[in-house]
């Protein structure tokens, strides 16, 4: 997970065409933990400007073993608050939101964000992922 990624700590991000991916290593049951973590990364390391228009945001929580006791709606709100102002101006711009958890190879959270209706090449549709990531 190094090609095009910026960041060296728990949070990393990259842009592939119109798609922005943010990866957060590790899990905690406290959704509020993620907001300052991602916000600080975006403030210090992200250099793209937010845009207007409708956005699609997909959030995947990958866990090993039993899923942690974590409300996905609280996780989504914390993460949307953290990326607001960096990927889009306001979370009211999110026209489609998918939040899911699944058992995987490592514990992490991945955010995938792009303008609604963006043209996404087939080879970029599942960048860095296993599973059904689709463009809207």
PDB file of C-alpha atoms in Angstrom:
ATOM      1  CA  UNK A   1       0.000   0.000   0.000  1.00  0.00           C
ATOM      2  CA  UNK A   2       2.627   2.543  -1.067  1.00  0.00           C
ATOM      3  CA  UNK A   3       1.976   3.606  -4.692  1.00  0.00           C
ATOM      4  CA  UNK A   4       0.708   7.164  -4.636  1.00  0.00           C
ATOM      5  CA  UNK A   5      -0.104   7.170  -0.915  1.00  0.00           C
ATOM      6  CA  UNK A   6       0.810  10.143   1.270  1.00  0.00           C
ATOM      7  CA  UNK A   7       1.245   9.865   5.007  1.00  0.00           C
ATOM      8  CA  UNK A   8       3.313   7.462   7.058  1.00  0.00           C
ATOM      9  CA  UNK A   9       1.339   7.038  10.286  1.00  0.00           C
ATOM     10  CA  UNK A  10      -2.047   5.498  11.004  1.00  0.00           C
ATOM     11  CA  UNK A  11      -3.705   7.578   8.270  1.00  0.00           C
ATOM     12  CA  UNK A  12      -2.748   7.573   4.581  1.00  0.00           C
ATOM     13  CA  UNK A  13      -4.483   8.916   1.487  1.00  0.00           C
ATOM     14  CA  UNK A  14      -4.205   9.063  -2.278  1.00  0.00           C
ATOM     15  CA  UNK A  15      -6.011  10.334  -5.348  1.00  0.00           C
ATOM     16  CA  UNK A  16      -6.631   8.092  -8.344  1.00  0.00           C
ATOM     17  CA  UNK A  17      -8.373  10.133 -11.003  1.00  0.00           C
ATOM     18  CA  UNK A  18     -11.411  11.689  -9.312  1.00  0.00           C
ATOM     19  CA  UNK A  19     -11.394   9.124  -6.474  1.00  0.00           C
ATOM     20  CA  UNK A  20      -9.861   9.958  -3.093  1.00  0.00           C
ATOM     21  CA  UNK A  21      -9.072   7.073  -0.776  1.00  0.00           C
ATOM     22  CA  UNK A  22      -8.206   7.424   2.890  1.00  0.00           C
ATOM     23  CA  UNK A  23      -6.970   4.405   4.870  1.00  0.00           C
ATOM     24  CA  UNK A  24      -6.870   4.276   8.670  1.00  0.00           C
ATOM     25  CA  UNK A  25      -4.990   1.418  10.333  1.00  0.00           C
ATOM     26  CA  UNK A  26      -6.415  -0.200  13.460  1.00  0.00           C
ATOM     27  CA  UNK A  27      -9.850  -0.216  15.061  1.00  0.00           C
ATOM     28  CA  UNK A  28     -11.338   1.111  18.265  1.00  0.00           C
ATOM     29  CA  UNK A  29     -14.890   0.991  19.595  1.00  0.00           C
ATOM     30  CA  UNK A  30     -14.845   4.779  20.061  1.00  0.00           C
ATOM     31  CA  UNK A  31     -16.033   6.487  16.871  1.00  0.00           C
ATOM     32  CA  UNK A  32     -14.997   9.854  18.318  1.00  0.00           C
ATOM     33  CA  UNK A  33     -11.339   8.711  18.150  1.00  0.00           C
ATOM     34  CA  UNK A  34     -11.344   8.866  14.351  1.00  0.00           C
ATOM     35  CA  UNK A  35     -12.527  12.449  13.879  1.00  0.00           C
ATOM     36  CA  UNK A  36      -9.429  14.219  15.291  1.00  0.00           C
ATOM     37  CA  UNK A  37      -7.102  11.577  13.831  1.00  0.00           C
ATOM     38  CA  UNK A  38      -8.365  12.034  10.259  1.00  0.00           C
ATOM     39  CA  UNK A  39      -8.919  15.774  10.664  1.00  0.00           C
ATOM     40  CA  UNK A  40      -5.288  16.333  11.716  1.00  0.00           C
ATOM     41  CA  UNK A  41      -4.032  14.257   8.793  1.00  0.00           C
ATOM     42  CA  UNK A  42      -6.156  16.228   6.322  1.00  0.00           C
ATOM     43  CA  UNK A  43      -5.094  19.555   7.851  1.00  0.00           C
ATOM     44  CA  UNK A  44      -1.372  18.758   7.830  1.00  0.00           C
ATOM     45  CA  UNK A  45      -0.869  16.525   4.792  1.00  0.00           C
ATOM     46  CA  UNK A  46      -3.716  16.984   2.315  1.00  0.00           C
ATOM     47  CA  UNK A  47      -3.250  19.648  -0.357  1.00  0.00           C
ATOM     48  CA  UNK A  48      -6.308  19.373  -2.634  1.00  0.00           C
ATOM     49  CA  UNK A  49      -9.128  21.891  -2.372  1.00  0.00           C
ATOM     50  CA  UNK A  50     -12.723  20.916  -1.614  1.00  0.00           C
ATOM     51  CA  UNK A  51     -15.292  21.103  -4.408  1.00  0.00           C
ATOM     52  CA  UNK A  52     -19.019  21.676  -4.738  1.00  0.00           C
ATOM     53  CA  UNK A  53     -21.533  19.212  -6.139  1.00  0.00           C
ATOM     54  CA  UNK A  54     -22.888  15.832  -5.093  1.00  0.00           C
ATOM     55  CA  UNK A  55     -20.506  13.221  -3.711  1.00  0.00           C
ATOM     56  CA  UNK A  56     -20.478   9.494  -3.147  1.00  0.00           C
ATOM     57  CA  UNK A  57     -18.776   8.332   0.067  1.00  0.00           C
ATOM     58  CA  UNK A  58     -18.114   4.675   0.844  1.00  0.00           C
ATOM     59  CA  UNK A  59     -16.783   3.693   4.257  1.00  0.00           C
ATOM     60  CA  UNK A  60     -15.602   0.154   4.955  1.00  0.00           C
ATOM     61  CA  UNK A  61     -14.589  -1.135   8.348  1.00  0.00           C
ATOM     62  CA  UNK A  62     -12.472  -4.257   8.010  1.00  0.00           C
ATOM     63  CA  UNK A  63     -12.083  -6.398  11.131  1.00  0.00           C
ATOM     64  CA  UNK A  64     -10.346  -9.648  12.099  1.00  0.00           C
ATOM     65  CA  UNK A  65     -12.427 -12.093  14.121  1.00  0.00           C
ATOM     66  CA  UNK A  66     -15.630 -10.928  15.785  1.00  0.00           C
ATOM     67  CA  UNK A  67     -16.745  -7.442  14.717  1.00  0.00           C
ATOM     68  CA  UNK A  68     -16.154  -4.720  17.298  1.00  0.00           C
ATOM     69  CA  UNK A  69     -19.148  -3.213  19.055  1.00  0.00           C
ATOM     70  CA  UNK A  70     -19.252   0.028  17.091  1.00  0.00           C
ATOM     71  CA  UNK A  71     -22.283   1.803  15.671  1.00  0.00           C
ATOM     72  CA  UNK A  72     -21.565   2.333  12.000  1.00  0.00           C
ATOM     73  CA  UNK A  73     -23.758   5.449  11.900  1.00  0.00           C
ATOM     74  CA  UNK A  74     -21.592   7.097  14.584  1.00  0.00           C
ATOM     75  CA  UNK A  75     -18.454   6.084  12.708  1.00  0.00           C
ATOM     76  CA  UNK A  76     -19.825   7.580   9.475  1.00  0.00           C
ATOM     77  CA  UNK A  77     -20.722  10.882  11.160  1.00  0.00           C
ATOM     78  CA  UNK A  78     -17.276  11.208  12.770  1.00  0.00           C
ATOM     79  CA  UNK A  79     -15.483  10.479   9.490  1.00  0.00           C
ATOM     80  CA  UNK A  80     -17.711  12.775   7.423  1.00  0.00           C
ATOM     81  CA  UNK A  81     -17.047  15.575   9.920  1.00  0.00           C
ATOM     82  CA  UNK A  82     -13.300  14.930   9.619  1.00  0.00           C
ATOM     83  CA  UNK A  83     -13.143  15.096   5.796  1.00  0.00           C
ATOM     84  CA  UNK A  84     -15.630  17.974   5.457  1.00  0.00           C
ATOM     85  CA  UNK A  85     -13.811  21.044   4.228  1.00  0.00           C
ATOM     86  CA  UNK A  86     -11.065  18.965   2.637  1.00  0.00           C
ATOM     87  CA  UNK A  87     -12.791  16.684   0.112  1.00  0.00           C
ATOM     88  CA  UNK A  88     -16.100  18.575  -0.109  1.00  0.00           C
ATOM     89  CA  UNK A  89     -17.405  21.765   1.509  1.00  0.00           C
ATOM     90  CA  UNK A  90     -20.306  20.366   3.534  1.00  0.00           C
ATOM     91  CA  UNK A  91     -21.575  16.881   4.385  1.00  0.00           C
ATOM     92  CA  UNK A  92     -24.941  17.911   2.913  1.00  0.00           C
ATOM     93  CA  UNK A  93     -23.191  17.327  -0.447  1.00  0.00           C
ATOM     94  CA  UNK A  94     -23.097  13.566   0.229  1.00  0.00           C
ATOM     95  CA  UNK A  95     -25.749  12.206  -2.127  1.00  0.00           C
ATOM     96  CA  UNK A  96     -24.875   8.543  -1.586  1.00  0.00           C
ATOM     97  CA  UNK A  97     -23.383   7.039   1.560  1.00  0.00           C
ATOM     98  CA  UNK A  98     -22.447   3.389   2.009  1.00  0.00           C
ATOM     99  CA  UNK A  99     -21.119   2.217   5.370  1.00  0.00           C
ATOM    100  CA  UNK A 100     -20.309  -1.448   5.873  1.00  0.00           C
ATOM    101  CA  UNK A 101     -18.192  -3.790   7.918  1.00  0.00           C
ATOM    102  CA  UNK A 102     -16.700  -7.074   6.884  1.00  0.00           C
ATOM    103  CA  UNK A 103     -14.178  -9.616   8.051  1.00  0.00           C
ATOM    104  CA  UNK A 104     -10.869  -9.100   6.333  1.00  0.00           C
ATOM    105  CA  UNK A 105      -7.145  -9.643   6.521  1.00  0.00           C
ATOM    106  CA  UNK A 106      -6.356  -6.674   8.782  1.00  0.00           C
ATOM    107  CA  UNK A 107      -8.104  -4.145  10.979  1.00  0.00           C
ATOM    108  CA  UNK A 108      -8.625  -0.865   9.151  1.00  0.00           C
ATOM    109  CA  UNK A 109     -11.142   1.643   7.921  1.00  0.00           C
ATOM    110  CA  UNK A 110     -11.163   2.822   4.343  1.00  0.00           C
ATOM    111  CA  UNK A 111     -12.980   5.866   3.012  1.00  0.00           C
ATOM    112  CA  UNK A 112     -13.546   6.228  -0.713  1.00  0.00           C
ATOM    113  CA  UNK A 113     -14.948   9.527  -1.968  1.00  0.00           C
ATOM    114  CA  UNK A 114     -15.682  10.840  -5.462  1.00  0.00           C
ATOM    115  CA  UNK A 115     -18.055  13.209  -7.244  1.00  0.00           C
ATOM    116  CA  UNK A 116     -21.357  11.577  -8.112  1.00  0.00           C
ATOM    117  CA  UNK A 117     -21.380  10.645 -11.776  1.00  0.00           C
ATOM    118  CA  UNK A 118     -17.580  10.689 -11.984  1.00  0.00           C
ATOM    119  CA  UNK A 119     -16.101   8.647 -14.788  1.00  0.00           C
ATOM    120  CA  UNK A 120     -14.047   5.976 -13.063  1.00  0.00           C
ATOM    121  CA  UNK A 121     -11.895   3.614 -15.061  1.00  0.00           C
ATOM    122  CA  UNK A 122     -12.539  -0.074 -14.431  1.00  0.00           C
ATOM    123  CA  UNK A 123      -9.006  -0.609 -13.158  1.00  0.00           C
ATOM    124  CA  UNK A 124      -9.504   2.216 -10.611  1.00  0.00           C
ATOM    125  CA  UNK A 125     -12.944   1.108  -9.377  1.00  0.00           C
ATOM    126  CA  UNK A 126     -11.529  -1.255  -6.771  1.00  0.00           C
ATOM    127  CA  UNK A 127      -8.173   0.353  -6.092  1.00  0.00           C
ATOM    128  CA  UNK A 128      -6.479  -1.255  -3.116  1.00  0.00           C
ATOM    129  CA  UNK A 129      -9.541  -3.283  -2.167  1.00  0.00           C
ATOM    130  CA  UNK A 130     -11.092  -6.637  -2.167  1.00  0.00           C
ATOM    131  CA  UNK A 131     -14.839  -6.599  -2.511  1.00  0.00           C
ATOM    132  CA  UNK A 132     -17.518  -4.862  -4.510  1.00  0.00           C
ATOM    133  CA  UNK A 133     -16.458  -1.212  -4.823  1.00  0.00           C
ATOM    134  CA  UNK A 134     -18.461   0.455  -7.550  1.00  0.00           C
ATOM    135  CA  UNK A 135     -18.713   3.870  -9.093  1.00  0.00           C
ATOM    136  CA  UNK A 136     -22.132   5.474  -8.891  1.00  0.00           C
TER     137      UNK A 136
END
